[in-house]
Structure formats: structure tokens, C-alpha cells
Tab-separated table of C-alpha atoms in Angstrom:
chain	number	residue	atom	x	y	z
Q	1	UNK	CA	24.200	-5.821	-9.458
Q	2	UNK	CA	27.862	-4.940	-8.974
Q	3	UNK	CA	30.259	-6.514	-11.480
Q	4	UNK	CA	34.049	-6.827	-11.450
Q	5	UNK	CA	35.984	-4.445	-13.738
Q	6	UNK	CA	39.668	-4.281	-14.640
Q	7	UNK	CA	41.066	-0.758	-14.961
Q	8	UNK	CA	44.274	0.885	-16.106
Q	9	UNK	CA	45.030	4.437	-14.973
Q	10	UNK	CA	47.844	6.925	-14.345
Q	11	UNK	CA	48.512	8.551	-10.990
Q	12	UNK	CA	49.766	12.108	-10.386
Q	13	UNK	CA	53.372	10.958	-10.756
Q	14	UNK	CA	52.607	9.567	-14.215
Q	15	UNK	CA	52.953	5.926	-13.219
Q	16	UNK	CA	50.579	3.421	-14.789
Q	17	UNK	CA	48.624	1.344	-12.320
Q	18	UNK	CA	46.192	-1.520	-12.879
Q	19	UNK	CA	43.637	-3.045	-10.580
Q	20	UNK	CA	40.130	-4.363	-10.150
Q	21	UNK	CA	37.045	-2.640	-8.788
Q	22	UNK	CA	33.374	-3.441	-8.279
Q	23	UNK	CA	30.622	-1.348	-9.815
Q	24	UNK	CA	27.421	-1.440	-11.814
Q	25	UNK	CA	28.861	0.268	-14.921
Q	26	UNK	CA	32.236	1.295	-16.300
Q	27	UNK	CA	31.121	4.935	-15.954
Q	28	UNK	CA	30.640	4.432	-12.215
Q	29	UNK	CA	34.162	2.984	-11.942
Q	30	UNK	CA	35.592	5.883	-13.965
Q	31	UNK	CA	33.984	8.459	-11.673
Q	32	UNK	CA	35.356	6.648	-8.621
Q	33	UNK	CA	38.877	6.614	-10.084
Q	34	UNK	CA	38.677	10.284	-11.061
Q	35	UNK	CA	37.681	11.149	-7.496
Q	36	UNK	CA	41.017	9.590	-6.476
Q	37	UNK	CA	42.865	11.970	-8.877
Q	38	UNK	CA	43.652	9.166	-11.314
Q	39	UNK	CA	43.648	9.544	-15.101
Q	40	UNK	CA	41.623	6.678	-16.545
Q	41	UNK	CA	43.231	4.911	-19.498
Q	42	UNK	CA	41.071	1.813	-19.863
Q	43	UNK	CA	38.190	0.077	-18.108
Q	44	UNK	CA	36.724	-3.243	-19.148
Q	45	UNK	CA	34.447	-5.760	-17.513
Q	46	UNK	CA	36.271	-8.735	-16.064
Q	47	UNK	CA	34.626	-11.802	-17.518
Q	48	UNK	CA	35.055	-15.385	-16.595
Q	49	UNK	CA	36.772	-17.363	-19.346
Q	50	UNK	CA	34.953	-20.617	-19.991
Q	51	UNK	CA	36.312	-23.542	-21.924
Q	52	UNK	CA	34.045	-25.859	-23.896
Q	53	UNK	CA	34.349	-28.283	-20.986
Q	54	UNK	CA	33.179	-25.578	-18.564
Q	55	UNK	CA	30.146	-24.740	-20.708
Q	56	UNK	CA	29.226	-28.389	-21.117
Q	57	UNK	CA	29.645	-28.833	-17.376
Q	58	UNK	CA	27.263	-25.987	-16.602
Q	59	UNK	CA	24.642	-27.361	-18.944
Q	60	UNK	CA	25.066	-30.790	-17.374
Q	61	UNK	CA	24.980	-29.776	-13.721
Q	62	UNK	CA	23.120	-26.898	-12.132
Q	63	UNK	CA	25.814	-25.064	-10.167
Q	64	UNK	CA	23.903	-24.746	-6.922
Q	65	UNK	CA	20.371	-25.098	-5.600
Q	66	UNK	CA	18.703	-22.893	-2.989
Q	67	UNK	CA	19.065	-25.722	-0.472
Q	68	UNK	CA	22.817	-25.836	-1.136
Q	69	UNK	CA	23.044	-22.047	-0.884
Q	70	UNK	CA	21.316	-22.180	2.492
Q	71	UNK	CA	23.691	-24.892	3.681
Q	72	UNK	CA	26.673	-22.918	2.364
Q	73	UNK	CA	25.618	-19.747	4.204
Q	74	UNK	CA	24.891	-21.692	7.393
Q	75	UNK	CA	28.278	-23.480	7.381
Q	76	UNK	CA	30.126	-20.292	6.446
Q	77	UNK	CA	28.460	-18.383	9.292
Q	78	UNK	CA	29.304	-21.054	11.865
Q	79	UNK	CA	32.960	-21.133	10.807
Q	80	UNK	CA	33.305	-17.335	10.834
Q	81	UNK	CA	31.574	-17.161	14.226
Q	82	UNK	CA	34.171	-19.641	15.515
Q	83	UNK	CA	36.946	-17.239	14.480
Q	84	UNK	CA	38.144	-19.126	11.385
Q	85	UNK	CA	39.339	-16.767	8.594
Q	86	UNK	CA	37.296	-16.385	5.407
Q	87	UNK	CA	39.754	-18.215	3.150
Q	88	UNK	CA	40.181	-21.166	5.499
Q	89	UNK	CA	36.408	-21.375	5.995
Q	90	UNK	CA	35.839	-21.559	2.244
Q	91	UNK	CA	38.509	-24.226	1.869
Q	92	UNK	CA	36.833	-26.333	4.564
Q	93	UNK	CA	33.415	-25.966	2.920
Q	94	UNK	CA	34.859	-26.734	-0.518
Q	95	UNK	CA	36.467	-29.936	0.764
Q	96	UNK	CA	33.076	-31.207	1.999
Q	97	UNK	CA	31.003	-30.131	-1.024
Q	98	UNK	CA	29.533	-33.029	-3.012
Q	99	UNK	CA	28.265	-30.914	-5.924
Q	100	UNK	CA	31.240	-30.847	-8.299
Q	101	UNK	CA	30.088	-27.686	-10.055
Q	102	UNK	CA	29.709	-25.829	-6.772
Q	103	UNK	CA	33.012	-27.224	-5.498
Q	104	UNK	CA	34.805	-26.030	-8.632
Q	105	UNK	CA	33.454	-22.511	-8.174
Q	106	UNK	CA	34.358	-22.509	-4.483
Q	107	UNK	CA	37.908	-23.433	-5.449
Q	108	UNK	CA	37.934	-20.538	-7.898
Q	109	UNK	CA	36.584	-18.307	-5.138
Q	110	UNK	CA	39.488	-19.309	-2.878
Q	111	UNK	CA	42.004	-18.640	-5.657
Q	112	UNK	CA	40.658	-15.142	-6.295
Q	113	UNK	CA	40.620	-14.274	-2.584
Q	114	UNK	CA	44.231	-15.475	-2.318
Q	115	UNK	CA	45.030	-13.097	-5.195
Q	116	UNK	CA	43.740	-10.174	-3.116
Q	117	UNK	CA	40.097	-9.784	-4.129
Q	118	UNK	CA	37.354	-9.258	-1.581
Q	119	UNK	CA	34.805	-12.011	-0.996
Q	120	UNK	CA	31.956	-10.142	-2.715
Q	121	UNK	CA	34.133	-9.251	-5.712
Q	122	UNK	CA	35.204	-12.873	-6.095
Q	123	UNK	CA	31.592	-14.087	-5.784
Q	124	UNK	CA	30.475	-11.637	-8.491
Q	125	UNK	CA	32.750	-13.537	-10.873
Q	126	UNK	CA	30.422	-16.576	-10.547
Q	127	UNK	CA	26.911	-15.224	-11.275
Q	128	UNK	CA	25.598	-18.686	-12.211
Q	129	UNK	CA	26.380	-19.874	-8.697
Q	130	UNK	CA	25.877	-16.882	-6.401
Q	131	UNK	CA	22.676	-14.812	-6.849
Q	132	UNK	CA	22.941	-11.022	-7.064
Q	133	UNK	CA	21.122	-10.600	-3.750
Q	134	UNK	CA	23.604	-12.828	-1.896
Q	135	UNK	CA	26.576	-10.997	-3.431
Q	136	UNK	CA	25.235	-7.612	-2.387
Q	137	UNK	CA	24.406	-8.822	1.109
Q	138	UNK	CA	27.950	-10.170	1.485
Q	139	UNK	CA	29.301	-6.826	0.267
Q	140	UNK	CA	27.154	-5.077	2.891
Q	141	UNK	CA	28.473	-7.452	5.550
Q	142	UNK	CA	32.064	-6.712	4.549
Q	143	UNK	CA	31.451	-2.969	4.802
Q	144	UNK	CA	29.654	-3.138	8.152
Q	145	UNK	CA	31.852	-5.836	9.692
Q	146	UNK	CA	28.968	-8.170	10.546
Q	147	UNK	CA	29.402	-10.703	7.753
Q	148	UNK	CA	28.507	-13.619	10.014
Q	149	UNK	CA	25.136	-12.056	10.894
Q	150	UNK	CA	24.422	-11.372	7.222
Q	151	UNK	CA	25.231	-14.984	6.336
Q	152	UNK	CA	22.950	-16.205	9.118
Q	153	UNK	CA	20.122	-14.070	7.740
Q	154	UNK	CA	20.716	-15.345	4.200
Q	155	UNK	CA	20.836	-18.949	5.441
Q	156	UNK	CA	17.429	-18.471	7.072
Q	157	UNK	CA	16.167	-16.784	3.890
Q	158	UNK	CA	17.130	-19.706	1.638
Q	159	UNK	CA	15.957	-22.301	4.160
Q	160	UNK	CA	12.556	-20.596	4.330
Q	161	UNK	CA	12.324	-20.528	0.528
Q	162	UNK	CA	13.137	-24.242	0.337
Q	163	UNK	CA	10.635	-25.092	3.098
Q	164	UNK	CA	7.843	-23.126	1.402
Q	165	UNK	CA	8.570	-24.714	-1.965
Q	166	UNK	CA	8.559	-28.214	-0.475
Q	167	UNK	CA	5.285	-27.525	1.330
Q	168	UNK	CA	3.737	-26.290	-1.911
Q	169	UNK	CA	5.026	-29.304	-3.854
Q	170	UNK	CA	3.578	-31.657	-1.250
Q	171	UNK	CA	0.298	-29.767	-1.422
Q	172	UNK	CA	0.164	-30.013	-5.226
Q	173	UNK	CA	1.261	-33.660	-5.456
Q	174	UNK	CA	-2.130	-35.243	-4.746
Q	175	UNK	CA	-4.109	-32.829	-6.980
Q	176	UNK	CA	-1.651	-33.463	-9.827
Q	177	UNK	CA	-2.036	-37.247	-9.502
Q	178	UNK	CA	-5.810	-36.811	-9.318
Q	179	UNK	CA	-5.767	-34.609	-12.428
Q	180	UNK	CA	-3.728	-37.144	-14.429
Q	181	UNK	CA	-6.018	-40.036	-13.433
Q	182	UNK	CA	-9.095	-37.991	-14.272
Q	183	UNK	CA	-7.672	-36.997	-17.652
Q	184	UNK	CA	-6.954	-40.640	-18.533
Q	185	UNK	CA	-10.474	-41.678	-17.472
Q	186	UNK	CA	-11.995	-38.761	-19.382
Q	187	UNK	CA	-10.140	-39.619	-22.602
Q	188	UNK	CA	-11.124	-43.295	-22.258
Q	189	UNK	CA	-14.803	-42.462	-21.728
Q	190	UNK	CA	-15.014	-39.922	-24.547
Q	191	UNK	CA	-12.950	-41.729	-27.188
Q	192	UNK	CA	-13.941	-45.371	-26.531
Q	193	UNK	CA	-16.915	-45.923	-24.242
Q	194	UNK	CA	-19.157	-43.175	-25.625
Q	195	UNK	CA	-18.658	-44.039	-29.346
Q	196	UNK	CA	-19.326	-47.721	-28.559
Q	197	UNK	CA	-22.648	-46.941	-26.900
Q	198	UNK	CA	-23.722	-44.423	-29.542
Q	199	UNK	CA	-23.070	-47.040	-32.235
Q	200	UNK	CA	-25.468	-49.363	-30.454
Q	201	UNK	CA	-28.042	-46.591	-30.148
Q	202	UNK	CA	-27.768	-45.799	-33.864
Q	203	UNK	CA	-28.558	-49.425	-34.753
Q	204	UNK	CA	-31.659	-49.218	-32.563
Q	205	UNK	CA	-32.652	-45.853	-34.109
Q	206	UNK	CA	-32.796	-44.392	-30.604
Q	207	UNK	CA	-33.033	-40.626	-30.232
Q	208	UNK	CA	-30.059	-39.334	-28.242
Q	209	UNK	CA	-30.641	-36.803	-25.437
Q	210	UNK	CA	-28.926	-33.398	-25.528
Q	211	UNK	CA	-26.073	-34.243	-23.053
Q	212	UNK	CA	-25.168	-37.323	-25.105
Q	213	UNK	CA	-25.190	-35.370	-28.388
Q	214	UNK	CA	-22.987	-32.704	-26.788
Q	215	UNK	CA	-20.416	-35.237	-25.572
Q	216	UNK	CA	-20.538	-37.096	-28.877
Q	217	UNK	CA	-19.671	-33.874	-30.715
Q	218	UNK	CA	-16.681	-33.379	-28.372
Q	219	UNK	CA	-15.627	-37.002	-28.903
Q	220	UNK	CA	-15.711	-36.659	-32.696
Q	221	UNK	CA	-13.831	-33.354	-32.542
Q	222	UNK	CA	-11.087	-34.915	-30.406
Q	223	UNK	CA	-10.771	-38.061	-32.527
Q	224	UNK	CA	-10.846	-36.290	-35.893
Q	225	UNK	CA	-9.037	-33.086	-35.014
Q	226	UNK	CA	-6.289	-34.088	-32.566
Q	227	UNK	CA	-3.433	-33.190	-34.979
Q	228	UNK	CA	-4.865	-29.686	-35.367
Q	229	UNK	CA	-5.354	-29.399	-31.608
Q	230	UNK	CA	-1.701	-30.315	-30.992
Q	231	UNK	CA	-0.572	-27.734	-33.565
Q	232	UNK	CA	-2.794	-25.095	-31.944
Q	233	UNK	CA	-1.345	-25.877	-28.504
Q	234	UNK	CA	2.229	-25.710	-29.820
Q	235	UNK	CA	1.473	-22.481	-31.676
Q	236	UNK	CA	-0.091	-20.983	-28.561
Q	237	UNK	CA	2.991	-21.896	-26.527
Q	238	UNK	CA	5.394	-20.378	-29.052
Q	239	UNK	CA	3.209	-17.306	-29.542
Q	240	UNK	CA	2.818	-16.852	-25.794
Q	241	UNK	CA	6.583	-17.049	-25.275
Q	242	UNK	CA	7.090	-14.422	-27.982
Q	243	UNK	CA	4.440	-12.103	-26.519
Q	244	UNK	CA	5.961	-12.382	-23.038
Q	245	UNK	CA	9.152	-10.813	-24.392
Q	246	UNK	CA	7.169	-7.587	-24.515
Q	247	UNK	CA	7.714	-5.761	-21.208
Q	248	UNK	CA	4.133	-4.460	-20.966
Q	249	UNK	CA	2.589	-7.882	-21.589
Q	250	UNK	CA	5.042	-9.598	-19.229
Q	251	UNK	CA	4.282	-7.036	-16.510
Q	252	UNK	CA	0.540	-7.540	-16.985
Q	253	UNK	CA	1.025	-11.317	-16.763
Q	254	UNK	CA	2.972	-10.934	-13.510
Q	255	UNK	CA	0.240	-8.655	-12.134
Q	256	UNK	CA	-2.257	-11.404	-12.917
Q	257	UNK	CA	-0.046	-13.988	-11.172
Q	258	UNK	CA	-0.132	-12.196	-7.813
Q	259	UNK	CA	-3.875	-11.566	-8.091
Q	260	UNK	CA	-4.881	-15.183	-8.659
Q	261	UNK	CA	-6.952	-16.747	-5.859
Q	262	UNK	CA	-4.928	-18.687	-3.259
Q	263	UNK	CA	-1.749	-19.297	-5.284
Q	264	UNK	CA	-1.424	-15.616	-6.227
Q	265	UNK	CA	-1.820	-14.464	-2.637
Q	266	UNK	CA	0.805	-17.013	-1.601
Q	267	UNK	CA	3.266	-15.625	-4.154
Q	268	UNK	CA	2.479	-12.045	-3.102
Q	269	UNK	CA	2.978	-12.623	0.630
Q	270	UNK	CA	6.230	-14.518	0.029
Q	271	UNK	CA	7.481	-11.474	-1.880
Q	272	UNK	CA	6.470	-9.126	0.962
Q	273	UNK	CA	8.337	-11.306	3.467
Q	274	UNK	CA	11.472	-11.277	1.270
Q	275	UNK	CA	11.297	-7.501	0.839
Q	276	UNK	CA	10.921	-6.946	4.591
Q	277	UNK	CA	13.759	-9.255	5.655
Q	278	UNK	CA	16.137	-7.960	2.955
Q	279	UNK	CA	15.530	-4.320	3.855
Q	280	UNK	CA	15.887	-5.097	7.551
Q	281	UNK	CA	19.223	-6.882	7.130
Q	282	UNK	CA	20.664	-4.174	4.876
Q	283	UNK	CA	19.557	-1.269	7.072
Q	284	UNK	CA	20.885	-3.043	10.163
Q	285	UNK	CA	24.225	-3.347	8.343
Q	286	UNK	CA	24.447	0.427	8.005
Q	287	UNK	CA	23.559	0.679	4.298
Q	288	UNK	CA	21.717	3.903	3.448
Q	289	UNK	CA	18.056	3.705	2.463
Q	290	UNK	CA	18.408	4.691	-1.211
Q	291	UNK	CA	21.118	2.080	-1.763
Q	292	UNK	CA	18.876	-0.507	-0.111
Q	293	UNK	CA	15.986	0.448	-2.400
Q	294	UNK	CA	18.296	0.206	-5.414
Q	295	UNK	CA	18.917	-3.443	-4.532
Q	296	UNK	CA	15.347	-4.476	-3.786
Q	297	UNK	CA	14.577	-5.274	-7.427
Q	298	UNK	CA	16.733	-8.385	-7.110
Q	299	UNK	CA	14.490	-9.761	-4.359
Q	300	UNK	CA	11.721	-10.825	-6.761
Q	301	UNK	CA	11.462	-12.028	-10.356
Q	302	UNK	CA	7.936	-10.607	-10.681
Q	303	UNK	CA	8.140	-7.707	-13.148
Q	304	UNK	CA	5.059	-5.959	-11.794
Q	305	UNK	CA	6.544	-5.919	-8.295
Q	306	UNK	CA	9.868	-4.734	-9.743
Q	307	UNK	CA	8.080	-1.825	-11.444
Q	308	UNK	CA	6.429	-0.814	-8.178
Q	309	UNK	CA	9.749	-1.066	-6.299
Q	310	UNK	CA	11.345	1.266	-8.862
Q	311	UNK	CA	8.441	3.660	-8.289
Q	312	UNK	CA	9.078	3.446	-4.525
Q	313	UNK	CA	12.777	4.219	-4.967
Q	314	UNK	CA	12.036	7.256	-7.143
Q	315	UNK	CA	9.453	8.554	-4.653
Q	316	UNK	CA	11.902	8.302	-1.734
Q	317	UNK	CA	14.681	9.852	-3.851
Q	318	UNK	CA	12.371	12.834	-4.419
Q	319	UNK	CA	12.229	13.496	-0.679
Q	320	UNK	CA	9.293	11.528	0.689
Q	321	UNK	CA	9.584	9.117	3.588
Q	322	UNK	CA	9.686	5.362	3.078
Q	323	UNK	CA	6.214	4.918	4.571
Q	324	UNK	CA	4.750	7.604	2.292
Q	325	UNK	CA	6.443	6.063	-0.737
Q	326	UNK	CA	5.083	2.611	0.087
Q	327	UNK	CA	1.570	4.007	0.529
Q	328	UNK	CA	1.739	5.513	-2.983
Q	329	UNK	CA	2.494	2.151	-4.613
Q	330	UNK	CA	-0.060	-0.550	-5.383
Q	331	UNK	CA	2.003	-3.242	-3.654
Q	332	UNK	CA	2.260	-2.626	0.074
Q	333	UNK	CA	-0.833	-3.197	2.273
Q	334	UNK	CA	-1.840	-0.613	4.863
Q	335	UNK	CA	-0.467	-2.682	7.779
Q	336	UNK	CA	2.959	-2.759	6.141
Q	337	UNK	CA	2.922	1.007	5.511
Q	338	UNK	CA	1.686	1.896	9.008
Q	339	UNK	CA	4.309	-0.225	10.768
Q	340	UNK	CA	7.056	1.233	8.563
Q	341	UNK	CA	5.919	4.757	9.510
Q	342	UNK	CA	6.064	3.755	13.192
Q	343	UNK	CA	9.546	2.316	12.670
Q	344	UNK	CA	10.755	5.487	10.955
Q	345	UNK	CA	9.321	7.676	13.713
Q	346	UNK	CA	10.753	5.611	16.570
Q	347	UNK	CA	14.101	4.855	14.907
Q	348	UNK	CA	13.461	1.095	15.015
Q	349	UNK	CA	12.851	0.502	11.302
Q	350	UNK	CA	15.097	-2.615	10.994
Q	351	UNK	CA	13.300	-4.247	13.937
Q	352	UNK	CA	9.884	-3.356	12.508
Q	353	UNK	CA	10.852	-4.830	9.138
Q	354	UNK	CA	11.944	-8.062	10.815
Q	355	UNK	CA	8.569	-8.163	12.598
Q	356	UNK	CA	6.827	-7.723	9.239
Q	357	UNK	CA	8.924	-10.552	7.830
Q	358	UNK	CA	7.732	-12.853	10.635
Q	359	UNK	CA	4.111	-11.752	10.130
Q	360	UNK	CA	4.134	-12.538	6.426
Q	361	UNK	CA	6.076	-15.777	6.884
Q	362	UNK	CA	3.303	-16.934	9.232
Q	363	UNK	CA	0.697	-15.817	6.701
Q	364	UNK	CA	2.487	-17.793	3.974
Q	365	UNK	CA	2.364	-20.917	6.165
Q	366	UNK	CA	-1.340	-20.344	6.819
Q	367	UNK	CA	-1.962	-19.706	3.114
Q	368	UNK	CA	-0.304	-23.010	2.196
Q	369	UNK	CA	-2.488	-24.842	4.738
Q	370	UNK	CA	-5.590	-23.097	3.368
Q	371	UNK	CA	-4.534	-23.960	-0.169
Q	372	UNK	CA	-4.083	-27.589	0.872
Q	373	UNK	CA	-7.455	-27.877	2.608
Q	374	UNK	CA	-9.348	-26.027	-0.160
Q	375	UNK	CA	-7.850	-27.508	-3.318
Q	376	UNK	CA	-8.486	-31.222	-2.772
Q	377	UNK	CA	-12.244	-30.959	-2.043
Q	378	UNK	CA	-12.633	-28.467	-4.896
Q	379	UNK	CA	-10.932	-30.782	-7.395
Q	380	UNK	CA	-12.932	-33.776	-6.188
Q	381	UNK	CA	-16.165	-31.818	-6.654
Q	382	UNK	CA	-15.220	-30.579	-10.139
Q	383	UNK	CA	-13.787	-33.852	-11.416
Q	384	UNK	CA	-16.511	-35.938	-9.769
Q	385	UNK	CA	-19.189	-33.724	-11.288
Q	386	UNK	CA	-17.691	-34.045	-14.766
Q	387	UNK	CA	-17.411	-37.839	-14.519
Q	388	UNK	CA	-21.014	-38.055	-13.296
Q	389	UNK	CA	-22.117	-35.885	-16.229
Q	390	UNK	CA	-20.325	-38.177	-18.704
Q	391	UNK	CA	-21.769	-41.319	-17.129
Q	392	UNK	CA	-25.232	-39.747	-17.143
Q	393	UNK	CA	-24.836	-38.843	-20.825
Q	394	UNK	CA	-23.945	-42.465	-21.567
Q	395	UNK	CA	-26.657	-44.055	-19.413
Q	396	UNK	CA	-29.605	-41.766	-20.241
Q	397	UNK	CA	-30.171	-43.340	-23.683
Q	398	UNK	CA	-29.976	-46.795	-22.077
Q	399	UNK	CA	-32.741	-45.847	-19.649
Q	400	UNK	CA	-34.798	-44.386	-22.519
Q	401	UNK	CA	-34.472	-47.596	-24.540
Q	402	UNK	CA	-35.333	-49.715	-21.498
Q	403	UNK	CA	-38.401	-47.565	-20.814
Q	404	UNK	CA	-39.487	-47.847	-24.460
Q	405	UNK	CA	-39.232	-51.655	-24.409
Q	406	UNK	CA	-41.048	-51.784	-21.058
Q	407	UNK	CA	-43.993	-49.862	-22.541
Q	408	UNK	CA	-44.314	-52.129	-25.560
């Protein structure tokens, strides 16, 4: 991600000049200045100064949600399309923003643009508000002159993300409620009902069947060992968090995530759609392929996918085509690779990538519907079967006692 730097340098006449520039590292900025025949004196990253109030404010209020980012991009695009200048557009959006944290950053954005900074450079000063992908896309729009189209694409991107998340939340709501109810019933049966019945059976010297003995052992373990179980769960959580700091383990975990049934495929196809639409927008803006591939890592938080995208970038940098590079990774399906090859051959790669985006967006919608229709019956079968097993374990001794008395 590009960051703002402040530099001090001398020109050929010996005059000291200062300014700001965007780059990934201070070395990159130094090389750029040297190419302009400037003698670099000092380069330092321009950081946002935060007061205690600012820090407290950021902990208290999340600067911006994806829904707000989508609305921001949509409003910004409409205003720019209507011919309103960037600064005036931002001022209009800031005046209507209800999120105080976001409004404060938009005001800061306006101030920095008034001071002469570009929009992308000013946005990079607020990384808690504007994601790296959005900043780079805005920078690409500034370079290519189609900022309004870029903003429209980003608005659709965030709106799609919000829609998919809401669909998934709605899908998971009923199973979560069902799981909580089942857990409460399970605890009640194991810790209260079962011990009560087994006490009665002990008085009658009744022999308990195997399912009842099994559940009774679980009941006693839960009732006598719950402090240890809580400590084990807490220790597992802390230990898991520590292990996930290891890059290899975290990458393996993320590989597992995208290979899980249903939910993993949903995550995987969402990532493919994001990759396709991001590449398409950047290439359509005139950004060269290697620069586009350098930025793709910011499209996903999945470390396994990031690793494969780095592998793709290195393969293309070594002279292979994009389609060949994708085929050599373990991420892109054959349909994706074949259509990319067709796009490269015909010179319509941005259009092909947009088509792929639409294909995988449709597949995500279908996957959510499949997830919804499959999960509820599956949970009902599993939970219903477990409850029936518990009830059977409780009632079997009753039937045995009744049969014994009937035969007397």
C-alpha cells in the first residue's frame, strides 16, 4: 500500500525544497527524487498525529463500515458525474454524514486536499477509514482520468459484500437460535433429568443399559469437571491465538477455511469474484499488469490465497502470460484460466474479467441458497437424533423396570 512521505532535498541550483510524495517505502521515494536530479536530504513517513481524545474516539466508534463505504463511493461518483469538483463533492458528503468519526476524517480529507494533496494521498493518511484497496483504486482513477467509473465499481463492490454478508447472517440466524435452544435442553437433560432418574433406578437396584451408563458418565464428568473444562477451553483459545501468529500455521488454517464444505466454497468464490472485478477495473484504467498483480494481495485477508497471488505475480514477472501463471497456482479453476487466456489472446481481458466476476457472483448467490436449504434440515436431523438418543437412554430403564414388574 502506498503511504505518504515528507521529503527534503536540494535541486541543481542548491536550493532546499520540501514536499510530500506517495510510495511504498522511503527507498522508492528516494529513487524517484534522484531520477529528478534532486539530492535527497531527508525522507520520513508522514504520520497522523492523534490526541488522546482521537484515540479514545477511534476505540469508541468504528470509523466506517462497508455499507458506509459503499454509500460514500456511490454519492461521490454521482456528484463527480454531475460535474461537481472533488473538494466540493467531499464537503457535500461530509455535511450529510451521520457517523461522527467518518465525518471528522472527511473534514480532514478536505483540509489536506485544500493544502494541495491529491485525493489518494489524502486518503492514505486515514488508513483506519479508507482500505488500501480503495486508496489504490482512487489513485488509479486519478492517473487514468476515470475516477467516477472507479468509484462506481468500488460502490458496487462494497454493496455486493454487504449484501452477501447480510444473506449469510440471515441464513445462519435460525441455525444459531436452534443450536442455543438445543444446548440449553441438552444441559438440562444431562445435568438434571438424567441424574434424577438414575437415582430412582439405583434405589430399585435396576441394571442400567449401556446408553444410559454412557450418558451418566458424561453427566458426572460435566458436573464434576466443569471448572477444568472451562480452563481447557480458555487455554485452547489462548494457545490457538498464539499458534496462529506463526505464518505457516496461519496459512494452513486459511487453506482449511476455503476447503470446508459449503461455507469454505462460499468464501473461495467470493474471493475469486473480488480478484476478477479488481483486476478488471485496474486494467481498464490503464494500469500495467505487474502493478495490478502487486495490489491483488489487498483483495483478500486469506493468507493462503495471498501466498498464491504472490506466486502468480512472480510467475508473470518471469515472463509467462497471466493465464499460464494462474494455471500454475492452486487457486484458479480451469474455467477462470481458460477465459483469461481467451481475453489475453483477443485483447479483451478487462471485459473477460468482468464476465468472470458476474459468473462467480451468481455462484456465490447460489451457494448461499444451497447453504440455507442444506443447513437447516441437517441441523434438525443431528440435533433431533441426539435428543432422541438422550430420551431413549432415560426411558429404556423405565421400560425394563415396567417389564420386570409385569412378569412378577
